[in-house]
Short mmCIF file of C-alpha atoms and ligand atoms in Angstrom, two decimals:
data_model
loop_
_atom_site.label_atom_id
_atom_site.label_comp_id
_atom_site.label_asym_id
_atom_site.label_seq_id
_atom_site.Cartn_x
_atom_site.Cartn_y
_atom_site.Cartn_z
CA MET S 1 -0.67 32.55 -17.11
CA SER S 2 -0.90 29.25 -18.30
CA ARG S 3 -2.31 26.56 -16.23
CA LEU S 4 -0.64 23.07 -16.24
CA ILE S 5 -3.04 20.22 -16.86
CA VAL S 6 -1.49 16.88 -15.72
CA VAL S 7 -3.54 13.52 -17.07
CA SER S 8 -2.86 10.20 -15.83
CA ASN S 9 -4.89 7.03 -15.33
CA ARG S 10 -4.39 7.17 -11.22
CA VAL S 11 -5.24 10.22 -9.60
CA SER S 12 -3.87 10.20 -5.45
CA PRO S 13 -3.89 13.53 -4.45
CA PRO S 14 -2.03 14.11 -1.10
CA THR S 15 -3.62 13.57 1.96
CA GLY S 16 -1.51 15.64 3.73
CA ALA S 17 0.42 13.18 5.97
CA GLY S 18 2.68 10.77 5.04
CA GLU S 19 -0.36 8.27 4.42
CA GLU S 20 0.37 7.72 1.07
CA THR S 21 1.78 4.42 0.23
CA VAL S 22 3.68 2.24 -2.47
CA GLY S 23 3.22 4.11 -6.30
CA GLY S 24 5.76 6.44 -7.42
CA LEU S 25 3.92 7.81 -10.21
CA ALA S 26 1.08 9.13 -8.23
CA MET S 27 3.70 10.42 -5.32
CA ALA S 28 5.93 12.33 -8.25
CA LEU S 29 2.55 13.91 -9.68
CA ALA S 30 1.64 15.30 -6.41
CA ALA S 31 5.05 16.62 -5.93
CA ALA S 32 4.88 18.08 -9.37
CA LEU S 33 1.58 19.93 -8.91
CA ARG S 34 2.11 21.39 -5.70
CA GLN S 35 3.61 24.98 -7.13
CA TYR S 36 1.47 24.79 -10.15
CA THR S 37 -1.99 26.41 -10.52
CA GLY S 38 -3.17 23.31 -12.24
CA LEU S 39 -5.39 20.34 -12.49
CA TRP S 40 -4.92 16.47 -12.13
CA PHE S 41 -7.38 14.31 -14.51
CA GLY S 42 -7.94 11.17 -14.49
CA TRP S 43 -9.74 7.82 -13.48
CA SER S 44 -11.58 7.85 -10.17
CA GLY S 45 -10.59 4.18 -9.52
CA LYS S 46 -14.68 3.46 -9.30
CA THR S 47 -16.83 1.80 -12.16
CA VAL S 48 -20.44 2.27 -12.71
CA PRO S 49 -23.26 0.56 -14.96
CA ALA S 50 -23.04 2.66 -17.67
CA PHE S 51 -20.83 5.83 -18.37
CA THR S 52 -22.03 9.24 -17.09
CA GLY S 53 -19.15 11.63 -17.64
CA ALA S 54 -19.69 12.80 -14.73
CA LEU S 55 -16.56 15.07 -13.03
CA ASP S 56 -16.08 14.91 -9.15
CA THR S 57 -13.23 17.61 -8.15
CA GLN S 58 -11.82 18.50 -5.32
CA THR S 59 -8.98 20.49 -3.92
CA ILE S 60 -6.25 18.74 -1.33
CA ASP S 61 -3.34 20.21 0.10
CA GLY S 62 -3.58 23.04 -3.29
CA VAL S 63 -4.13 20.63 -5.81
CA THR S 64 -7.36 20.25 -7.68
CA ALA S 65 -7.75 16.82 -8.31
CA ALA S 66 -11.47 16.33 -11.15
CA VAL S 67 -11.55 12.21 -11.66
CA VAL S 68 -14.51 10.35 -13.69
CA ASP S 69 -15.69 6.52 -12.90
CA LEU S 70 -15.13 4.51 -15.77
CA GLU S 71 -17.90 1.50 -16.57
CA GLU S 72 -17.30 -2.21 -15.99
CA ALA S 73 -16.18 -3.17 -19.64
CA ASP S 74 -13.96 -0.01 -19.59
CA LEU S 75 -12.18 -1.71 -16.36
CA ASP S 76 -11.81 -5.14 -18.11
CA GLU S 77 -10.64 -3.86 -21.65
CA TYR S 78 -9.29 -0.89 -21.25
CA TYR S 79 -7.10 -1.13 -17.30
CA ASN S 80 -6.86 -4.76 -17.02
CA GLY S 81 -6.78 -5.45 -20.51
CA TYR S 82 -4.55 -3.32 -22.69
CA ALA S 83 -2.96 -1.44 -20.23
CA ASN S 84 -2.35 -4.28 -17.84
CA LYS S 85 -2.39 -7.31 -20.23
CA THR S 86 -0.99 -6.15 -23.41
CA LEU S 87 1.37 -2.98 -22.79
CA TRP S 88 2.32 -3.69 -19.28
CA PRO S 89 4.04 -7.20 -20.16
CA LEU S 90 5.55 -6.16 -23.17
CA PHE S 91 7.55 -2.81 -22.29
CA HIS S 92 8.43 -5.02 -19.28
CA TYR S 93 10.02 -7.80 -21.83
CA ARG S 94 7.65 -10.45 -20.90
CA THR S 95 6.02 -11.25 -24.33
CA ASP S 96 4.94 -14.46 -22.73
CA LEU S 97 2.56 -12.74 -20.88
CA ALA S 98 1.39 -10.55 -22.92
CA ALA S 99 -2.07 -10.98 -24.44
CA TYR S 100 -3.18 -9.66 -27.95
CA ASP S 101 -7.30 -9.19 -27.85
CA ARG S 102 -8.98 -6.71 -30.49
CA ALA S 103 -11.68 -5.95 -27.68
CA TYR S 104 -8.94 -5.00 -25.56
CA GLY S 105 -7.55 -2.68 -28.38
CA ALA S 106 -10.87 -1.06 -28.67
CA GLY S 107 -11.89 -0.87 -24.88
CA TYR S 108 -8.00 1.35 -25.06
CA GLU S 109 -9.08 3.65 -28.26
CA ARG S 110 -12.86 4.21 -26.55
CA VAL S 111 -11.35 5.07 -23.08
CA ASN S 112 -8.74 7.28 -24.01
CA ARG S 113 -11.42 9.20 -26.27
CA ARG S 114 -14.02 9.15 -23.20
CA PHE S 115 -11.15 10.69 -21.38
CA ALA S 116 -10.76 13.55 -24.14
CA GLU S 117 -14.32 14.50 -24.26
CA THR S 118 -14.08 14.75 -20.50
CA LEU S 119 -11.54 16.80 -20.21
CA ALA S 120 -12.53 18.92 -22.85
CA PRO S 121 -14.44 21.80 -21.32
CA LEU S 122 -11.89 22.33 -18.88
CA ILE S 123 -8.95 22.74 -20.88
CA GLY S 124 -8.40 26.71 -21.29
CA PRO S 125 -6.65 28.01 -24.31
CA ASP S 126 -2.99 28.45 -23.29
CA ASP S 127 -3.36 25.67 -20.48
CA LEU S 128 -0.51 23.11 -20.86
CA ILE S 129 -1.17 19.50 -20.97
CA TRP S 130 0.88 17.07 -19.85
CA VAL S 131 0.31 13.46 -20.39
CA HIS S 132 1.39 10.32 -17.97
CA ASP S 133 2.15 6.79 -18.72
CA TYR S 134 1.20 3.77 -21.07
CA HIS S 135 -2.34 3.90 -19.89
CA LEU S 136 -2.73 7.41 -22.22
CA ILE S 137 -0.39 7.17 -25.44
CA PRO S 138 -3.65 7.91 -27.51
CA LEU S 139 -5.06 11.36 -25.49
CA ALA S 140 -3.26 14.09 -27.27
CA ARG S 141 -4.67 12.13 -30.64
CA GLU S 142 -8.16 12.35 -29.16
CA LEU S 143 -7.72 15.79 -27.66
CA ARG S 144 -6.68 17.07 -31.18
CA LYS S 145 -9.59 15.50 -33.06
CA LEU S 146 -11.66 17.46 -30.89
CA GLY S 147 -9.71 20.39 -32.12
CA PHE S 148 -7.45 21.68 -29.56
CA ARG S 149 -3.80 22.98 -30.25
CA ASN S 150 -2.37 23.31 -27.18
CA ARG S 151 0.87 22.01 -26.02
CA ILE S 152 0.87 18.65 -24.85
CA GLY S 153 3.30 16.41 -23.39
CA PHE S 154 3.63 12.70 -22.63
CA PHE S 155 5.94 11.09 -20.32
CA LEU S 156 6.25 7.22 -20.45
CA HIS S 157 7.02 5.97 -16.92
CA VAL S 158 7.83 2.56 -17.84
CA PRO S 159 11.18 1.04 -20.35
CA TRP S 160 10.70 1.62 -24.19
CA PRO S 161 11.36 -1.67 -25.05
CA ALA S 162 13.93 -2.77 -27.74
CA HIS S 163 12.80 -2.70 -31.46
CA GLN S 164 12.53 -6.63 -31.77
CA VAL S 165 10.34 -6.94 -28.15
CA PHE S 166 8.26 -3.18 -29.43
CA THR S 167 6.98 -4.79 -32.90
CA THR S 168 5.89 -7.91 -30.87
CA LEU S 169 2.73 -5.57 -30.49
CA PRO S 170 -0.19 -6.53 -33.37
CA ASN S 171 -0.46 -3.05 -34.97
CA HIS S 172 2.64 -1.26 -33.12
CA GLY S 173 2.51 1.51 -35.91
CA ALA S 174 -0.72 3.37 -34.77
CA LEU S 175 0.82 3.45 -31.48
CA VAL S 176 3.76 4.89 -32.19
CA SER S 177 2.06 7.34 -35.17
CA ALA S 178 -0.69 8.56 -32.15
CA MET S 179 2.64 9.59 -29.79
CA PHE S 180 3.41 12.23 -32.86
CA ASP S 181 0.23 13.85 -32.00
CA TYR S 182 2.00 15.07 -28.88
CA ASP S 183 4.59 17.69 -29.06
CA LEU S 184 7.31 16.58 -27.00
CA VAL S 185 7.37 12.96 -25.50
CA GLY S 186 9.76 12.18 -22.49
CA PHE S 187 11.57 9.15 -21.75
CA GLN S 188 12.82 7.77 -17.82
CA THR S 189 16.65 7.54 -19.75
CA LEU S 190 18.31 7.65 -22.95
CA GLU S 191 18.39 3.93 -23.42
CA TYR S 192 14.59 4.33 -23.84
CA GLN S 193 14.79 7.25 -26.09
CA LEU S 194 17.43 5.75 -28.19
CA ALA S 195 15.17 2.31 -28.91
CA PHE S 196 12.19 4.40 -29.18
CA GLU S 197 14.24 6.44 -32.18
CA GLU S 198 15.34 3.64 -33.76
CA TYR S 199 12.10 2.29 -34.03
CA VAL S 200 11.06 5.42 -36.03
CA LEU S 201 13.98 5.29 -37.60
CA SER S 202 13.93 2.01 -38.68
CA GLU S 203 10.22 0.79 -38.78
CA ALA S 204 8.17 4.06 -39.28
CA ARG S 205 10.85 5.36 -42.01
CA GLY S 206 11.02 8.49 -39.97
CA VAL S 207 13.83 11.34 -40.28
CA GLN S 208 16.08 12.20 -37.28
CA LEU S 209 15.75 16.24 -37.46
CA THR S 210 18.13 16.79 -34.96
CA ALA S 211 19.27 14.69 -31.34
CA ASN S 212 16.05 15.52 -30.12
CA SER S 213 13.64 16.11 -32.56
CA LEU S 214 12.21 13.73 -35.38
CA GLN S 215 10.01 13.86 -38.46
CA ALA S 216 7.84 10.65 -39.23
CA PHE S 217 3.78 10.43 -40.04
CA GLY S 218 3.69 13.89 -41.55
CA ARG S 219 4.79 15.73 -38.34
CA THR S 220 7.49 16.53 -35.83
CA LEU S 221 7.94 15.06 -32.64
CA LYS S 222 10.16 16.49 -30.10
CA ILE S 223 11.85 13.85 -27.23
CA GLY S 224 14.11 14.06 -24.33
CA ALA S 225 15.29 12.05 -21.69
CA PHE S 226 14.07 13.01 -18.14
CA PRO S 227 14.96 11.01 -14.80
CA ILE S 228 11.92 11.06 -12.48
CA GLY S 229 13.47 12.03 -8.69
CA LEU S 230 12.36 12.24 -5.34
CA ASP S 231 10.17 14.82 -3.77
CA ALA S 232 13.44 15.17 -1.48
CA VAL S 233 12.42 17.72 0.77
CA ASP S 234 9.38 16.28 2.19
CA PHE S 235 10.95 12.72 2.36
CA ALA S 236 13.65 14.35 4.68
CA ARG S 237 10.72 16.09 6.41
CA MET S 238 9.23 12.42 6.35
CA VAL S 239 12.43 10.72 7.78
CA LYS S 240 12.47 12.80 10.96
CA SER S 241 8.75 12.58 11.57
CA PRO S 242 7.53 10.88 15.01
CA ARG S 243 5.71 7.75 12.80
CA ALA S 244 9.59 7.49 11.15
CA ARG S 245 11.56 7.52 13.92
CA ARG S 246 8.89 5.07 16.06
CA MET S 247 9.37 2.59 13.32
CA CYS S 248 12.96 2.57 13.07
CA ASP S 249 12.99 1.90 16.76
CA GLN S 250 10.64 -0.73 16.29
CA MET S 251 12.41 -2.22 13.80
CA THR S 252 15.89 -1.71 15.28
CA ALA S 253 14.70 -3.39 18.27
CA ALA S 254 13.39 -6.15 16.71
CA THR S 255 16.75 -7.00 14.91
CA VAL S 256 19.23 -6.79 17.78
CA PHE S 257 22.50 -8.51 17.37
CA ARG S 258 21.00 -8.80 12.94
CA SER S 259 21.71 -6.72 10.01
CA LEU S 260 18.41 -5.93 8.61
CA ILE S 261 18.01 -6.48 4.66
CA VAL S 262 14.68 -4.58 2.82
CA GLY S 263 13.01 -4.92 -0.17
CA VAL S 264 9.59 -2.90 -1.07
CA ASP S 265 7.95 -3.29 -3.99
CA ARG S 266 4.38 -3.30 -5.78
CA LEU S 267 3.63 -7.50 -5.84
CA ASP S 268 4.64 -7.52 -9.39
CA TYR S 269 6.07 -10.20 -11.95
CA SER S 270 8.76 -7.41 -13.04
CA LYS S 271 10.00 -6.93 -9.77
CA GLY S 272 12.43 -9.70 -9.63
CA LEU S 273 11.12 -11.01 -6.42
CA GLU S 274 11.27 -14.27 -7.06
CA GLU S 275 14.89 -14.42 -8.43
CA ARG S 276 15.53 -12.41 -5.07
CA PHE S 277 13.80 -14.52 -2.88
CA GLU S 278 16.23 -17.42 -4.49
CA GLY S 279 19.22 -15.00 -3.73
CA PHE S 280 17.87 -14.78 -0.15
CA ASP S 281 17.95 -18.41 -0.17
CA ARG S 282 21.07 -18.94 -1.60
CA PHE S 283 23.16 -17.12 0.91
CA LEU S 284 21.73 -18.35 3.58
CA ALA S 285 22.68 -21.92 2.04
CA ASP S 286 26.27 -20.51 0.84
CA ASN S 287 27.17 -18.94 4.14
CA PRO S 288 25.87 -20.89 7.09
CA ASP S 289 27.84 -18.63 9.97
CA MET S 290 25.76 -15.46 8.89
CA ARG S 291 22.45 -17.10 9.33
CA ARG S 292 21.72 -15.91 12.38
CA GLU S 293 23.09 -12.59 11.66
CA VAL S 294 20.56 -10.98 9.08
CA LEU S 295 16.64 -10.86 8.85
CA MET S 296 15.36 -10.22 5.57
CA LEU S 297 11.68 -8.11 5.59
CA GLN S 298 10.27 -8.01 2.08
CA ILE S 299 7.06 -5.54 1.91
CA ALA S 300 5.04 -6.44 -0.66
CA PRO S 301 1.17 -5.08 -1.18
CA VAL S 302 -0.88 -6.95 -3.64
CA SER S 303 -1.39 -5.38 -6.96
CA ARG S 304 -3.92 -5.90 -10.46
CA GLU S 305 -4.93 -8.98 -8.84
CA SER S 306 -7.64 -9.25 -11.38
CA VAL S 307 -4.59 -9.82 -14.08
CA GLU S 308 -4.14 -13.92 -13.51
CA ALA S 309 -0.39 -13.45 -13.94
CA TYR S 310 -0.23 -11.37 -10.89
CA ARG S 311 -2.87 -14.23 -9.01
CA GLU S 312 -0.14 -16.41 -10.36
CA ILE S 313 3.18 -14.88 -8.67
CA ARG S 314 1.58 -14.08 -5.89
CA GLY S 315 1.01 -17.91 -5.21
CA ARG S 316 4.48 -18.69 -6.23
CA LEU S 317 5.58 -15.91 -3.76
CA ASP S 318 3.82 -17.39 -1.01
CA ALA S 319 5.25 -21.04 -1.58
CA LEU S 320 8.93 -19.42 -1.94
CA SER S 321 8.72 -17.54 1.27
CA GLY S 322 7.47 -20.62 3.02
CA ARG S 323 9.90 -22.79 2.21
CA ILE S 324 12.97 -20.79 2.99
CA ASN S 325 11.62 -20.16 6.53
CA ALA S 326 10.94 -23.78 6.94
CA GLU S 327 14.30 -24.62 5.75
CA TYR S 328 16.57 -22.53 7.80
CA ALA S 329 13.98 -21.15 10.87
CA ASP S 330 14.87 -21.92 14.18
CA VAL S 331 13.07 -22.65 17.45
CA ASP S 332 13.59 -18.98 18.32
CA TRP S 333 14.29 -17.31 14.96
CA ASN S 334 13.21 -17.35 11.23
CA PRO S 335 15.38 -15.22 8.59
CA PHE S 336 12.52 -14.20 6.37
CA ARG S 337 9.70 -11.98 6.78
CA TYR S 338 7.36 -11.29 3.97
CA VAL S 339 4.58 -8.86 4.57
CA ASN S 340 1.75 -8.41 1.75
CA LYS S 341 0.24 -5.11 3.68
CA ASN S 342 0.70 -1.37 2.51
CA TYR S 343 2.83 0.63 4.75
CA ARG S 344 3.02 4.67 5.14
CA ARG S 345 5.64 6.43 3.53
CA ASP S 346 6.49 7.55 6.80
CA GLU S 347 6.67 4.35 8.40
CA LEU S 348 8.48 2.93 4.86
CA ALA S 349 11.10 5.76 5.63
CA GLY S 350 11.61 4.63 9.64
CA ILE S 351 12.25 0.65 7.83
CA TYR S 352 14.76 1.89 5.52
CA ARG S 353 16.63 3.58 7.90
CA ALA S 354 17.02 1.07 10.48
CA ALA S 355 18.10 -1.59 7.32
CA ARG S 356 21.94 -2.50 6.96
CA VAL S 357 21.10 -2.99 3.19
CA GLY S 358 18.20 -2.26 0.38
CA VAL S 359 17.59 -4.74 -2.40
CA VAL S 360 15.89 -3.20 -5.41
CA THR S 361 16.26 -6.15 -7.87
CA PRO S 362 13.51 -5.88 -10.41
CA LEU S 363 13.87 -7.49 -14.08
CA ARG S 364 13.13 -4.19 -15.90
CA ASP S 365 11.96 -1.29 -14.44
CA GLY S 366 11.26 2.42 -16.11
CA MET S 367 13.25 4.46 -12.92
CA ASN S 368 12.50 2.90 -9.55
CA LEU S 369 11.92 5.46 -6.70
CA VAL S 370 12.23 2.96 -3.90
CA ALA S 371 16.01 2.90 -4.41
CA LYS S 372 15.96 6.86 -4.35
CA GLU S 373 14.01 6.54 -1.05
CA PHE S 374 16.27 3.90 0.70
CA VAL S 375 18.91 6.35 -0.21
CA ALA S 376 17.33 9.31 1.23
CA ALA S 377 16.64 7.34 4.65
CA GLN S 378 19.84 6.68 5.62
CA ASP S 379 21.81 8.16 8.42
CA PRO S 380 24.56 9.43 7.06
CA ALA S 381 26.92 8.69 9.73
CA ASP S 382 26.18 5.22 9.06
CA PRO S 383 24.44 4.92 5.86
CA GLY S 384 23.33 1.30 4.62
CA VAL S 385 23.93 -0.30 1.07
CA LEU S 386 21.70 -0.21 -1.98
CA ILE S 387 21.87 -3.18 -4.02
CA LEU S 388 20.73 -2.07 -7.76
CA SER S 389 19.47 -3.99 -10.38
CA ARG S 390 21.42 -2.91 -13.47
CA PHE S 391 17.58 -3.03 -15.44
CA ALA S 392 16.17 -0.22 -13.26
CA GLY S 393 16.09 3.16 -14.68
CA ALA S 394 17.78 4.42 -12.10
CA ALA S 395 21.13 2.39 -12.31
CA ARG S 396 22.00 4.77 -15.00
CA GLN S 397 22.33 7.52 -12.16
CA MET S 398 23.34 5.76 -8.94
CA HIS S 399 26.57 4.31 -10.13
CA GLN S 400 27.87 3.18 -6.33
CA ALA S 401 25.09 1.16 -5.79
CA LEU S 402 25.82 -2.11 -6.06
CA LEU S 403 25.11 -3.07 -9.48
CA VAL S 404 23.41 -6.60 -10.28
CA ASN S 405 21.99 -8.81 -12.70
CA PRO S 406 18.80 -9.37 -10.57
CA ASN S 407 17.97 -12.58 -13.11
CA SER S 408 21.00 -14.11 -11.05
CA PRO S 409 20.12 -15.77 -7.63
CA GLU S 410 24.20 -15.90 -7.27
CA GLU S 411 24.99 -12.12 -8.02
CA ILE S 412 22.50 -11.21 -5.76
CA ALA S 413 23.78 -13.23 -3.06
CA ASP S 414 26.91 -12.49 -3.88
CA ALA S 415 26.18 -8.87 -3.28
CA LEU S 416 24.29 -9.55 -0.19
CA LYS S 417 27.39 -10.42 1.14
CA ARG S 418 29.68 -8.05 0.23
CA ALA S 419 27.14 -5.02 1.38
CA LEU S 420 26.99 -6.82 4.70
CA ALA S 421 31.21 -7.12 4.79
CA MET S 422 31.27 -3.49 3.60
CA SER S 423 33.23 -0.92 5.53
CA LYS S 424 31.98 1.96 6.89
CA LEU S 425 34.00 3.78 5.60
CA GLU S 426 33.05 2.51 1.98
CA ARG S 427 29.73 2.55 2.60
CA ILE S 428 29.66 6.49 3.81
CA ARG S 429 31.69 7.19 0.41
CA ARG S 430 29.15 5.54 -1.85
CA TRP S 431 26.44 7.06 0.41
CA GLY S 432 27.70 10.36 -0.27
CA GLN S 433 27.73 10.38 -3.82
CA LEU S 434 23.93 8.53 -4.25
CA PHE S 435 22.74 10.97 -1.50
CA GLU S 436 23.83 13.97 -3.65
CA ASN S 437 22.39 12.71 -6.85
CA VAL S 438 19.06 12.40 -5.22
CA GLN S 439 19.07 15.29 -3.83
CA LEU S 440 20.04 17.30 -6.89
CA ASP S 441 18.01 15.26 -9.30
CA ASP S 442 14.94 15.93 -7.72
CA VAL S 443 10.88 15.66 -8.27
CA THR S 444 11.49 19.82 -9.04
CA ALA S 445 14.32 19.53 -10.96
CA TRP S 446 12.20 16.75 -13.41
CA ARG S 447 9.00 18.74 -13.77
CA ASP S 448 10.67 21.97 -14.55
CA ALA S 449 13.20 20.42 -17.22
CA PHE S 450 9.74 18.64 -18.71
CA VAL S 451 7.58 21.24 -18.01
CA GLY S 452 10.27 24.38 -19.50
CA ALA S 453 11.03 21.73 -22.54
CA LEU S 454 7.15 21.84 -23.13
CA ALA S 455 6.71 25.17 -22.87
CA CYS S 456 9.15 25.82 -26.06
CA ALA S 457 8.21 23.49 -28.24
CA ASN S 458 7.59 25.46 -31.08
CA VAL S 459 5.68 22.28 -33.09
CA SER S 460 3.24 23.64 -35.88
CA ARG S 461 -0.35 22.48 -35.49
CA ALA S 462 -1.42 23.79 -38.50
CA ALA S 463 -0.03 20.39 -40.10
CA LEU S 464 -2.50 18.81 -38.47
CA ALA S 465 -5.72 20.66 -39.48
CA SER S 466 -5.35 19.22 -42.83
C1 G6P W 1 3.58 1.42 -11.91
C2 G6P W 1 3.08 2.82 -13.24
C3 G6P W 1 1.81 3.58 -12.85
C4 G6P W 1 0.91 2.83 -12.07
C5 G6P W 1 1.82 2.44 -10.44
C6 G6P W 1 1.01 1.40 -9.91
O1 G6P W 1 4.62 2.50 -11.15
O2 G6P W 1 4.01 3.26 -13.99
O3 G6P W 1 1.39 4.21 -13.93
O4 G6P W 1 0.09 4.15 -11.27
O5 G6P W 1 2.66 1.39 -11.54
O6 G6P W 1 0.06 0.56 -10.40
P1 G6P W 1 -1.47 0.69 -10.90
O7 G6P W 1 -2.08 -0.84 -11.25
O8 G6P W 1 -2.43 0.17 -9.38
O9 G6P W 1 -2.16 1.95 -10.72
#
């Protein structure tokens, strides 16, 4: 029987009991692998003075993970460099933050080659290989160079940007050409798939063979939209856990006579946190009578701190949150709680349940699973309201949320007012439809759709040999 080999930069096998923290990709992959015989391969998160390629393998909760250490230069040029200073800002439309440095590009190629060489001895002839995210776009090309003809799929968790944005990347053609070494490439939404198609047709002089296949660079590629979902069953269990209940009670007690507004995001400039803070500021300014009736809690664990842009946004958010409290707090009360700590997912589930409003307003986001978790955690008899950015992939599915332009603090302020005033009947109606979708399009549906499409991607590898 063929196995499923999942490859991603970050590998975080489940620890067993809801201890995992924010990070949709790792959670989804752990869930996706649980029912497959297979392997999860990637970086250990550690560095050593010189790359050895030694594998550390362990099996936890039915998932076998094999990880490899990288060297310092890899961390600088591949992870902090090309992945997080070049591709991440570019794919999130922040060309102003994107750094172009040939050393980063070389480091990116080198690590992808090292990953391919390290993984090679573990690959069986019938294994399906599923590669994840922008760190590893050239991995299939490196595996093909080593002679592998397995079916290899790629899933991009972040947005694929519009043509004009993507072409600001020097050597963009080489990156897209490497994608044609996969058999199947999946995107979070149809919008990203169409942006990729447009690039291939107009820039690479490709040909559209069918609605889901393209020909370019002398090869054929299947593409599709596969929106990622929650591990809904596991999350429902988590919401009922003692830890979640305790957290929910704690937050309810801390907000007696007040409504809790909650946001949970990695501290990243793509998440629209400044605009969100300003939106809350404006809400307080515009609605003096409601000031004492709300508490906004923003949880934002720090992330990628070696990259300057992340340190800068952290400083700006510290100042902004301090200013909001200084402006509106009273001796016995303050309106805003801003926390950089990481919380367990079961604790977050409890916080979501205690909240009247969830605010998920990224400026750009591939999908955003916090939006889905917020919905899944609600009390059906008295659910909270989701405010969602129209630029999150999740907005393509979650039409019953209050959709906002995350660039506009005014729109965010208006949506907060509307959410807090919404009747129970309307909250129940909106939530019911959102919840149905979250349950239906869950992580299992996502995995089965992608793996099913990969298993029958019938691209001839003969052309590759030549
Ligand atoms: C996003 C990316 C993932 C990444 C995660 C956490 O969700 O799409 O690939 O793993 O952020 O970021 P980190 O740099 O800590 O892995």
